[in-house]
PDB file of C-alpha atoms and ligand atoms in Angstrom:
ATOM      1  CA  MET P   1     155.914 291.779 176.677  1.00  0.00           C
ATOM      2  CA  ASP P   2     155.799 289.639 173.571  1.00  0.00           C
ATOM      3  CA  LYS P   3     157.898 286.507 173.196  1.00  0.00           C
ATOM      4  CA  GLN P   4     160.241 288.142 170.681  1.00  0.00           C
ATOM      5  CA  LYS P   5     163.951 287.822 171.505  1.00  0.00           C
ATOM      6  CA  ILE P   6     165.570 291.165 172.271  1.00  0.00           C
ATOM      7  CA  ILE P   7     169.070 292.303 171.283  1.00  0.00           C
ATOM      8  CA  ILE P   8     170.360 295.334 173.175  1.00  0.00           C
ATOM      9  CA  ALA P   9     173.465 297.160 171.969  1.00  0.00           C
ATOM     10  CA  ASN P  10     175.419 298.844 174.761  1.00  0.00           C
ATOM     11  CA  TRP P  11     177.837 301.253 173.110  1.00  0.00           C
ATOM     12  CA  LYS P  12     179.220 302.365 176.501  1.00  0.00           C
ATOM     13  CA  MET P  13     181.440 305.504 176.260  1.00  0.00           C
ATOM     14  CA  ASN P  14     183.033 304.346 173.024  1.00  0.00           C
ATOM     15  CA  LEU P  15     181.563 306.624 170.372  1.00  0.00           C
ATOM     16  CA  SER P  16     181.293 310.389 170.094  1.00  0.00           C
ATOM     17  CA  PRO P  17     177.888 311.851 169.201  1.00  0.00           C
ATOM     18  CA  ALA P  18     179.037 312.191 165.563  1.00  0.00           C
ATOM     19  CA  ASP P  19     180.383 308.625 165.419  1.00  0.00           C
ATOM     20  CA  SER P  20     177.165 307.347 167.048  1.00  0.00           C
ATOM     21  CA  LEU P  21     175.139 308.839 164.211  1.00  0.00           C
ATOM     22  CA  ILE P  22     177.392 307.198 161.627  1.00  0.00           C
ATOM     23  CA  LEU P  23     177.033 303.809 163.320  1.00  0.00           C
ATOM     24  CA  ALA P  24     173.258 304.180 163.755  1.00  0.00           C
ATOM     25  CA  GLU P  25     172.922 304.928 160.058  1.00  0.00           C
ATOM     26  CA  ALA P  26     175.102 301.950 159.101  1.00  0.00           C
ATOM     27  CA  ILE P  27     173.125 299.653 161.413  1.00  0.00           C
ATOM     28  CA  ILE P  28     169.812 300.829 159.944  1.00  0.00           C
ATOM     29  CA  ALA P  29     171.138 300.033 156.451  1.00  0.00           C
ATOM     30  CA  LYS P  30     172.444 296.587 157.443  1.00  0.00           C
ATOM     31  CA  LEU P  31     169.341 295.614 159.400  1.00  0.00           C
ATOM     32  CA  GLY P  32     167.236 296.640 156.397  1.00  0.00           C
ATOM     33  CA  GLU P  33     168.779 293.684 154.550  1.00  0.00           C
ATOM     34  CA  ILE P  34     167.488 291.208 157.164  1.00  0.00           C
ATOM     35  CA  LYS P  35     163.956 290.225 156.263  1.00  0.00           C
ATOM     36  CA  PRO P  36     162.051 289.472 158.339  1.00  0.00           C
ATOM     37  CA  LEU P  37     163.811 290.978 161.332  1.00  0.00           C
ATOM     38  CA  GLN P  38     162.962 288.424 164.018  1.00  0.00           C
ATOM     39  CA  ALA P  39     164.462 290.123 167.069  1.00  0.00           C
ATOM     40  CA  ARG P  40     163.628 293.407 168.732  1.00  0.00           C
ATOM     41  CA  ILE P  41     166.658 295.720 168.491  1.00  0.00           C
ATOM     42  CA  VAL P  42     167.568 298.408 171.019  1.00  0.00           C
ATOM     43  CA  LEU P  43     170.490 300.839 170.713  1.00  0.00           C
ATOM     44  CA  CYS P  44     171.996 302.387 173.860  1.00  0.00           C
ATOM     45  CA  PRO P  45     174.385 305.177 172.849  1.00  0.00           C
ATOM     46  CA  ASP P  46     176.111 307.685 175.087  1.00  0.00           C
ATOM     47  CA  PHE P  47     173.741 310.208 176.741  1.00  0.00           C
ATOM     48  CA  LEU P  48     175.085 312.952 174.468  1.00  0.00           C
ATOM     49  CA  ALA P  49     174.190 310.960 171.351  1.00  0.00           C
ATOM     50  CA  LEU P  50     170.653 310.002 172.411  1.00  0.00           C
ATOM     51  CA  SER P  51     168.758 312.814 170.780  1.00  0.00           C
ATOM     52  CA  GLY P  52     170.646 312.494 167.470  1.00  0.00           C
ATOM     53  CA  VAL P  53     170.233 308.719 167.370  1.00  0.00           C
ATOM     54  CA  ALA P  54     166.541 309.112 168.296  1.00  0.00           C
ATOM     55  CA  LYS P  55     166.035 311.217 165.160  1.00  0.00           C
ATOM     56  CA  LYS P  56     167.985 308.743 162.999  1.00  0.00           C
ATOM     57  CA  ILE P  57     165.956 305.716 164.091  1.00  0.00           C
ATOM     58  CA  ALA P  58     162.586 307.485 163.964  1.00  0.00           C
ATOM     59  CA  GLY P  59     160.219 305.392 161.874  1.00  0.00           C
ATOM     60  CA  GLN P  60     162.462 302.295 162.124  1.00  0.00           C
ATOM     61  CA  SER P  61     161.579 299.332 164.302  1.00  0.00           C
ATOM     62  CA  ILE P  62     164.558 300.027 166.557  1.00  0.00           C
ATOM     63  CA  GLY P  63     164.232 301.018 170.213  1.00  0.00           C
ATOM     64  CA  LEU P  64     166.357 303.526 172.119  1.00  0.00           C
ATOM     65  CA  GLY P  65     167.869 303.082 175.557  1.00  0.00           C
ATOM     66  CA  ALA P  66     170.118 304.993 177.955  1.00  0.00           C
ATOM     67  CA  GLN P  67     173.020 303.490 179.894  1.00  0.00           C
ATOM     68  CA  ASP P  68     171.987 304.869 183.300  1.00  0.00           C
ATOM     69  CA  CYS P  69     169.665 307.381 184.946  1.00  0.00           C
ATOM     70  CA  PHE P  70     169.225 309.154 188.272  1.00  0.00           C
ATOM     71  CA  TRP P  71     166.467 308.278 190.759  1.00  0.00           C
ATOM     72  CA  GLU P  72     164.743 311.669 190.870  1.00  0.00           C
ATOM     73  CA  PRO P  73     162.728 313.058 187.948  1.00  0.00           C
ATOM     74  CA  SER P  74     164.103 316.614 188.311  1.00  0.00           C
ATOM     75  CA  GLY P  75     165.611 319.030 190.827  1.00  0.00           C
ATOM     76  CA  ALA P  76     168.912 320.252 192.232  1.00  0.00           C
ATOM     77  CA  TYR P  77     171.041 317.242 191.286  1.00  0.00           C
ATOM     78  CA  THR P  78     174.049 318.640 189.453  1.00  0.00           C
ATOM     79  CA  GLY P  79     175.276 316.457 186.651  1.00  0.00           C
ATOM     80  CA  GLU P  80     172.609 313.750 186.998  1.00  0.00           C
ATOM     81  CA  VAL P  81     170.380 312.509 184.183  1.00  0.00           C
ATOM     82  CA  SER P  82     166.640 312.418 184.718  1.00  0.00           C
ATOM     83  CA  PRO P  83     164.577 309.363 183.731  1.00  0.00           C
ATOM     84  CA  GLN P  84     161.764 311.728 182.825  1.00  0.00           C
ATOM     85  CA  PHE P  85     163.977 313.648 180.410  1.00  0.00           C
ATOM     86  CA  LEU P  86     165.221 310.391 178.887  1.00  0.00           C
ATOM     87  CA  ARG P  87     161.638 309.455 178.197  1.00  0.00           C
ATOM     88  CA  GLU P  88     161.076 312.846 176.583  1.00  0.00           C
ATOM     89  CA  LEU P  89     164.042 312.202 174.268  1.00  0.00           C
ATOM     90  CA  GLY P  90     162.454 308.971 173.071  1.00  0.00           C
ATOM     91  CA  CYS P  91     164.124 306.388 175.295  1.00  0.00           C
ATOM     92  CA  ALA P  92     162.049 303.339 176.129  1.00  0.00           C
ATOM     93  CA  TYR P  93     164.800 301.425 177.974  1.00  0.00           C
ATOM     94  CA  VAL P  94     167.493 302.185 180.535  1.00  0.00           C
ATOM     95  CA  ILE P  95     170.394 299.943 181.551  1.00  0.00           C
ATOM     96  CA  LEU P  96     170.797 299.994 185.347  1.00  0.00           C
ATOM     97  CA  GLY P  97     173.433 298.571 187.675  1.00  0.00           C
ATOM     98  CA  HIS P  98     175.900 297.630 184.961  1.00  0.00           C
ATOM     99  CA  SER P  99     179.019 296.148 186.586  1.00  0.00           C
ATOM    100  CA  GLU P 100     181.129 298.969 185.134  1.00  0.00           C
ATOM    101  CA  ARG P 101     178.998 301.491 187.042  1.00  0.00           C
ATOM    102  CA  ARG P 102     179.148 299.377 190.180  1.00  0.00           C
ATOM    103  CA  GLN P 103     182.949 299.205 189.875  1.00  0.00           C
ATOM    104  CA  ASP P 104     183.839 302.627 188.446  1.00  0.00           C
ATOM    105  CA  ALA P 105     181.153 304.814 190.030  1.00  0.00           C
ATOM    106  CA  GLY P 106     180.684 302.826 193.256  1.00  0.00           C
ATOM    107  CA  GLU P 107     177.020 302.249 192.510  1.00  0.00           C
ATOM    108  CA  THR P 108     175.304 300.188 195.226  1.00  0.00           C
ATOM    109  CA  ASP P 109     172.366 297.765 195.161  1.00  0.00           C
ATOM    110  CA  GLU P 110     170.340 300.380 197.061  1.00  0.00           C
ATOM    111  CA  GLN P 111     170.998 303.014 194.402  1.00  0.00           C
ATOM    112  CA  VAL P 112     170.153 300.545 191.654  1.00  0.00           C
ATOM    113  CA  ASN P 113     166.885 299.863 193.483  1.00  0.00           C
ATOM    114  CA  LEU P 114     166.010 303.579 193.590  1.00  0.00           C
ATOM    115  CA  LYS P 115     166.826 303.874 189.894  1.00  0.00           C
ATOM    116  CA  VAL P 116     164.654 300.880 189.003  1.00  0.00           C
ATOM    117  CA  LYS P 117     161.685 302.461 190.795  1.00  0.00           C
ATOM    118  CA  ALA P 118     162.321 305.815 189.096  1.00  0.00           C
ATOM    119  CA  ALA P 119     162.641 304.213 185.661  1.00  0.00           C
ATOM    120  CA  LEU P 120     159.337 302.361 186.049  1.00  0.00           C
ATOM    121  CA  ALA P 121     157.624 305.494 187.391  1.00  0.00           C
ATOM    122  CA  ASN P 122     158.687 307.236 184.183  1.00  0.00           C
ATOM    123  CA  SER P 123     157.530 304.446 181.861  1.00  0.00           C
ATOM    124  CA  LEU P 124     161.035 303.253 181.038  1.00  0.00           C
ATOM    125  CA  ILE P 125     161.875 299.549 180.878  1.00  0.00           C
ATOM    126  CA  PRO P 126     164.764 298.930 183.295  1.00  0.00           C
ATOM    127  CA  VAL P 127     167.467 296.546 182.061  1.00  0.00           C
ATOM    128  CA  ILE P 128     168.903 295.485 185.418  1.00  0.00           C
ATOM    129  CA  CYS P 129     172.372 293.940 185.247  1.00  0.00           C
ATOM    130  CA  ALA P 130     173.463 291.266 187.714  1.00  0.00           C
ATOM    131  CA  GLY P 131     176.452 288.980 187.712  1.00  0.00           C
ATOM    132  CA  GLU P 132     179.251 287.509 189.760  1.00  0.00           C
ATOM    133  CA  THR P 133     182.946 288.435 189.748  1.00  0.00           C
ATOM    134  CA  PHE P 134     185.555 285.760 189.156  1.00  0.00           C
ATOM    135  CA  GLU P 135     186.410 285.650 192.883  1.00  0.00           C
ATOM    136  CA  GLU P 136     182.765 285.234 193.889  1.00  0.00           C
ATOM    137  CA  ARG P 137     182.506 282.402 191.416  1.00  0.00           C
ATOM    138  CA  GLN P 138     185.704 280.708 192.649  1.00  0.00           C
ATOM    139  CA  GLU P 139     184.371 280.900 196.201  1.00  0.00           C
ATOM    140  CA  GLY P 140     181.217 279.054 195.110  1.00  0.00           C
ATOM    141  CA  ASN P 141     178.920 282.035 195.674  1.00  0.00           C
ATOM    142  CA  LYS P 142     177.747 282.625 192.119  1.00  0.00           C
ATOM    143  CA  ASP P 143     174.059 281.761 192.486  1.00  0.00           C
ATOM    144  CA  PHE P 144     173.843 283.513 195.849  1.00  0.00           C
ATOM    145  CA  ILE P 145     175.382 286.730 194.504  1.00  0.00           C
ATOM    146  CA  ILE P 146     173.122 286.817 191.457  1.00  0.00           C
ATOM    147  CA  SER P 147     170.007 286.152 193.561  1.00  0.00           C
ATOM    148  CA  GLN P 148     171.002 288.810 196.077  1.00  0.00           C
ATOM    149  CA  GLN P 149     171.680 291.459 193.445  1.00  0.00           C
ATOM    150  CA  VAL P 150     168.365 290.809 191.727  1.00  0.00           C
ATOM    151  CA  SER P 151     166.299 290.758 194.904  1.00  0.00           C
ATOM    152  CA  ARG P 152     167.975 293.918 196.247  1.00  0.00           C
ATOM    153  CA  ALA P 153     167.415 295.715 192.941  1.00  0.00           C
ATOM    154  CA  LEU P 154     163.741 294.783 193.168  1.00  0.00           C
ATOM    155  CA  ALA P 155     163.111 295.500 196.872  1.00  0.00           C
ATOM    156  CA  GLY P 156     159.699 297.142 197.144  1.00  0.00           C
ATOM    157  CA  VAL P 157     159.220 297.126 193.361  1.00  0.00           C
ATOM    158  CA  LYS P 158     155.704 296.393 192.160  1.00  0.00           C
ATOM    159  CA  LEU P 159     154.861 295.829 188.525  1.00  0.00           C
ATOM    160  CA  LEU P 160     151.730 297.533 187.269  1.00  0.00           C
ATOM    161  CA  ASP P 161     149.964 295.966 184.297  1.00  0.00           C
ATOM    162  CA  GLN P 162     151.722 298.251 181.816  1.00  0.00           C
ATOM    163  CA  ASP P 163     155.208 297.804 183.326  1.00  0.00           C
ATOM    164  CA  ASN P 164     157.933 295.659 181.810  1.00  0.00           C
ATOM    165  CA  LEU P 165     161.313 294.664 183.147  1.00  0.00           C
ATOM    166  CA  ILE P 166     164.476 293.064 181.801  1.00  0.00           C
ATOM    167  CA  ILE P 167     167.147 291.332 183.873  1.00  0.00           C
ATOM    168  CA  ALA P 168     170.535 290.885 182.206  1.00  0.00           C
ATOM    169  CA  TYR P 169     172.749 288.128 183.568  1.00  0.00           C
ATOM    170  CA  GLU P 170     176.261 289.419 182.981  1.00  0.00           C
ATOM    171  CA  PRO P 171     179.127 287.453 184.547  1.00  0.00           C
ATOM    172  CA  VAL P 172     181.477 290.331 185.323  1.00  0.00           C
ATOM    173  CA  TRP P 173     184.627 288.378 184.517  1.00  0.00           C
ATOM    174  CA  VAL P 174     183.638 287.602 180.932  1.00  0.00           C
ATOM    175  CA  ILE P 175     182.584 291.144 179.944  1.00  0.00           C
ATOM    176  CA  GLY P 176     184.956 292.395 177.277  1.00  0.00           C
ATOM    177  CA  SER P 177     187.123 289.268 177.653  1.00  0.00           C
ATOM    178  CA  GLY P 178     186.260 287.756 174.288  1.00  0.00           C
ATOM    179  CA  GLN P 179     185.240 284.533 176.022  1.00  0.00           C
ATOM    180  CA  ALA P 180     181.568 284.046 176.904  1.00  0.00           C
ATOM    181  CA  VAL P 181     180.323 281.444 179.377  1.00  0.00           C
ATOM    182  CA  ALA P 182     178.800 278.256 177.971  1.00  0.00           C
ATOM    183  CA  PRO P 183     175.149 278.772 176.954  1.00  0.00           C
ATOM    184  CA  GLU P 184     174.106 275.969 179.335  1.00  0.00           C
ATOM    185  CA  GLU P 185     175.718 277.848 182.209  1.00  0.00           C
ATOM    186  CA  ALA P 186     173.936 281.057 181.254  1.00  0.00           C
ATOM    187  CA  GLU P 187     170.710 279.096 181.106  1.00  0.00           C
ATOM    188  CA  HIS P 188     171.290 277.802 184.633  1.00  0.00           C
ATOM    189  CA  ALA P 189     171.838 281.368 185.897  1.00  0.00           C
ATOM    190  CA  HIS P 190     168.658 282.411 184.113  1.00  0.00           C
ATOM    191  CA  ARG P 191     166.713 279.706 185.939  1.00  0.00           C
ATOM    192  CA  VAL P 192     168.114 280.933 189.264  1.00  0.00           C
ATOM    193  CA  ILE P 193     167.043 284.495 188.403  1.00  0.00           C
ATOM    194  CA  ARG P 194     163.647 283.295 187.235  1.00  0.00           C
ATOM    195  CA  GLN P 195     163.008 281.665 190.610  1.00  0.00           C
ATOM    196  CA  VAL P 196     163.896 284.906 192.433  1.00  0.00           C
ATOM    197  CA  LEU P 197     161.510 286.774 190.148  1.00  0.00           C
ATOM    198  CA  ILE P 198     158.683 284.276 190.663  1.00  0.00           C
ATOM    199  CA  ASP P 199     159.147 284.531 194.438  1.00  0.00           C
ATOM    200  CA  HIS P 200     159.077 288.342 194.208  1.00  0.00           C
ATOM    201  CA  PHE P 201     156.302 288.841 191.670  1.00  0.00           C
ATOM    202  CA  SER P 202     154.166 285.988 190.313  1.00  0.00           C
ATOM    203  CA  LEU P 203     154.534 283.365 187.627  1.00  0.00           C
ATOM    204  CA  ALA P 204     152.094 285.269 185.418  1.00  0.00           C
ATOM    205  CA  ALA P 205     154.044 288.528 185.795  1.00  0.00           C
ATOM    206  CA  VAL P 206     157.349 286.774 185.110  1.00  0.00           C
ATOM    207  CA  ASN P 207     155.965 285.089 181.998  1.00  0.00           C
ATOM    208  CA  GLY P 208     154.183 288.163 180.713  1.00  0.00           C
ATOM    209  CA  GLN P 209     156.184 291.223 181.740  1.00  0.00           C
ATOM    210  CA  ILE P 210     159.787 290.193 182.279  1.00  0.00           C
ATOM    211  CA  LYS P 211     162.618 289.083 180.017  1.00  0.00           C
ATOM    212  CA  ILE P 212     165.887 287.535 181.200  1.00  0.00           C
ATOM    213  CA  ILE P 213     168.793 288.098 178.828  1.00  0.00           C
ATOM    214  CA  TYR P 214     172.516 287.233 178.730  1.00  0.00           C
ATOM    215  CA  GLY P 215     175.469 289.600 178.288  1.00  0.00           C
ATOM    216  CA  GLY P 216     179.223 289.108 178.220  1.00  0.00           C
ATOM    217  CA  SER P 217     181.377 288.669 175.102  1.00  0.00           C
ATOM    218  CA  VAL P 218     178.476 287.847 172.805  1.00  0.00           C
ATOM    219  CA  LYS P 219     179.741 287.765 169.220  1.00  0.00           C
ATOM    220  CA  PRO P 220     178.336 286.737 165.839  1.00  0.00           C
ATOM    221  CA  THR P 221     179.962 283.327 166.324  1.00  0.00           C
ATOM    222  CA  ASN P 222     178.260 282.531 169.649  1.00  0.00           C
ATOM    223  CA  ALA P 223     175.074 284.662 169.647  1.00  0.00           C
ATOM    224  CA  GLY P 224     172.995 281.881 168.077  1.00  0.00           C
ATOM    225  CA  ASN P 225     173.954 279.468 170.874  1.00  0.00           C
ATOM    226  CA  PHE P 226     172.435 281.851 173.435  1.00  0.00           C
ATOM    227  CA  LEU P 227     169.417 282.926 171.422  1.00  0.00           C
ATOM    228  CA  ILE P 228     168.392 279.308 170.848  1.00  0.00           C
ATOM    229  CA  GLN P 229     168.110 278.556 174.586  1.00  0.00           C
ATOM    230  CA  PRO P 230     164.455 278.640 175.675  1.00  0.00           C
ATOM    231  CA  ALA P 231     165.290 280.310 179.016  1.00  0.00           C
ATOM    232  CA  ILE P 232     167.302 283.104 177.360  1.00  0.00           C
ATOM    233  CA  ASP P 233     165.080 285.894 176.046  1.00  0.00           C
ATOM    234  CA  GLY P 234     167.816 287.909 174.389  1.00  0.00           C
ATOM    235  CA  ILE P 235     171.321 289.313 174.619  1.00  0.00           C
ATOM    236  CA  LEU P 236     173.109 292.465 175.776  1.00  0.00           C
ATOM    237  CA  VAL P 237     176.013 293.182 173.473  1.00  0.00           C
ATOM    238  CA  GLY P 238     178.962 295.516 174.059  1.00  0.00           C
ATOM    239  CA  GLY P 239     182.021 295.228 171.806  1.00  0.00           C
ATOM    240  CA  ALA P 240     180.314 293.384 168.947  1.00  0.00           C
ATOM    241  CA  SER P 241     177.683 296.130 168.648  1.00  0.00           C
ATOM    242  CA  LEU P 242     180.258 298.811 167.769  1.00  0.00           C
ATOM    243  CA  GLU P 243     180.521 297.780 164.162  1.00  0.00           C
ATOM    244  CA  ALA P 244     177.486 297.526 161.860  1.00  0.00           C
ATOM    245  CA  GLU P 245     178.729 294.442 160.035  1.00  0.00           C
ATOM    246  CA  SER P 246     179.326 292.322 163.143  1.00  0.00           C
ATOM    247  CA  PHE P 247     176.173 293.584 164.805  1.00  0.00           C
ATOM    248  CA  ALA P 248     174.052 292.650 161.784  1.00  0.00           C
ATOM    249  CA  GLU P 249     175.712 289.224 161.628  1.00  0.00           C
ATOM    250  CA  LEU P 250     174.827 288.732 165.256  1.00  0.00           C
ATOM    251  CA  VAL P 251     171.237 289.876 164.732  1.00  0.00           C
ATOM    252  CA  LYS P 252     170.890 287.364 161.896  1.00  0.00           C
ATOM    253  CA  GLN P 253     171.440 284.572 164.433  1.00  0.00           C
ATOM    254  CA  ALA P 254     167.989 285.316 165.858  1.00  0.00           C
ATOM    255  CA  ASN P 255     166.520 284.307 162.487  1.00  0.00           C
ATOM    256  CA  LEU P 256     168.046 280.834 162.465  1.00  0.00           C
TER     257      LEU P 256
HETATM  258  P1  LIG Y   1     180.837 292.850 175.894  1.00  0.00           P
HETATM  259  O1  LIG Y   1     180.034 293.788 176.918  1.00  0.00           O
HETATM  260  O2  LIG Y   1     179.831 292.316 174.908  1.00  0.00           O
HETATM  261  O3  LIG Y   1     181.845 293.756 175.243  1.00  0.00           O
HETATM  262  O4  LIG Y   1     181.449 291.766 176.705  1.00  0.00           O
HETATM  263  C1  LIG Y   1     178.776 293.413 177.388  1.00  0.00           C
HETATM  264  C2  LIG Y   1     178.270 294.402 178.403  1.00  0.00           C
HETATM  265  O5  LIG Y   1     179.066 294.970 179.158  1.00  0.00           O
HETATM  266  O6  LIG Y   1     177.060 294.649 178.476  1.00  0.00           O
END
């Protein structure tokens, strides 16, 4: 992967398919005013909005991602979403193991691991989320928890030359809180994750095929502080990506 910073918008289950199209169009217009666009932009709408948003962003330098996928490519799995079908719709990325899925859908590290393998097998770039809860942090287990989540998500995962991977450090307790962690603290977590990745893969693979990004209450006012850190390759943005104006303001921080 190139050295370009990446900004991933996670719209979660906030927008209907129709509203997703309106926002995608507004974002395209706003980003068109930023020249040159320094960061790589990825939009992750609801599953039901993917095909519409894919058509809207066709021809733009904006990537498409899903917010989850199943671990089998097809078959008798009622209600699941196939990584292969996501690829067919134009997705290049898939968020996996987001803390909201771990909490609300009971997703386990083992399931995240299966999904990571399936995503790679279907030429999707997994965006694996890892982060500690407030209690884990208070107990002094932050680095251990992050390392464990990342290594479990990657158990048995091999990167072929064409594969890419993104790890998102997302402290669970700051998501949606309006208060991000200090950029220096995120950078420390990124160094912890980087060591796990080097132990699992190789320095060359980590430098060439993997990005480590930060997520959790990133806003236009603090995005620049994260994007400027050498160990932070980008940001995963929830709330501030739901409005074209604030998202474009945030994207501009990558140009500074
Ligand atoms: P937030 O969400 O930016 O609204 O905190 C980030 C995320 O959950 O990825």
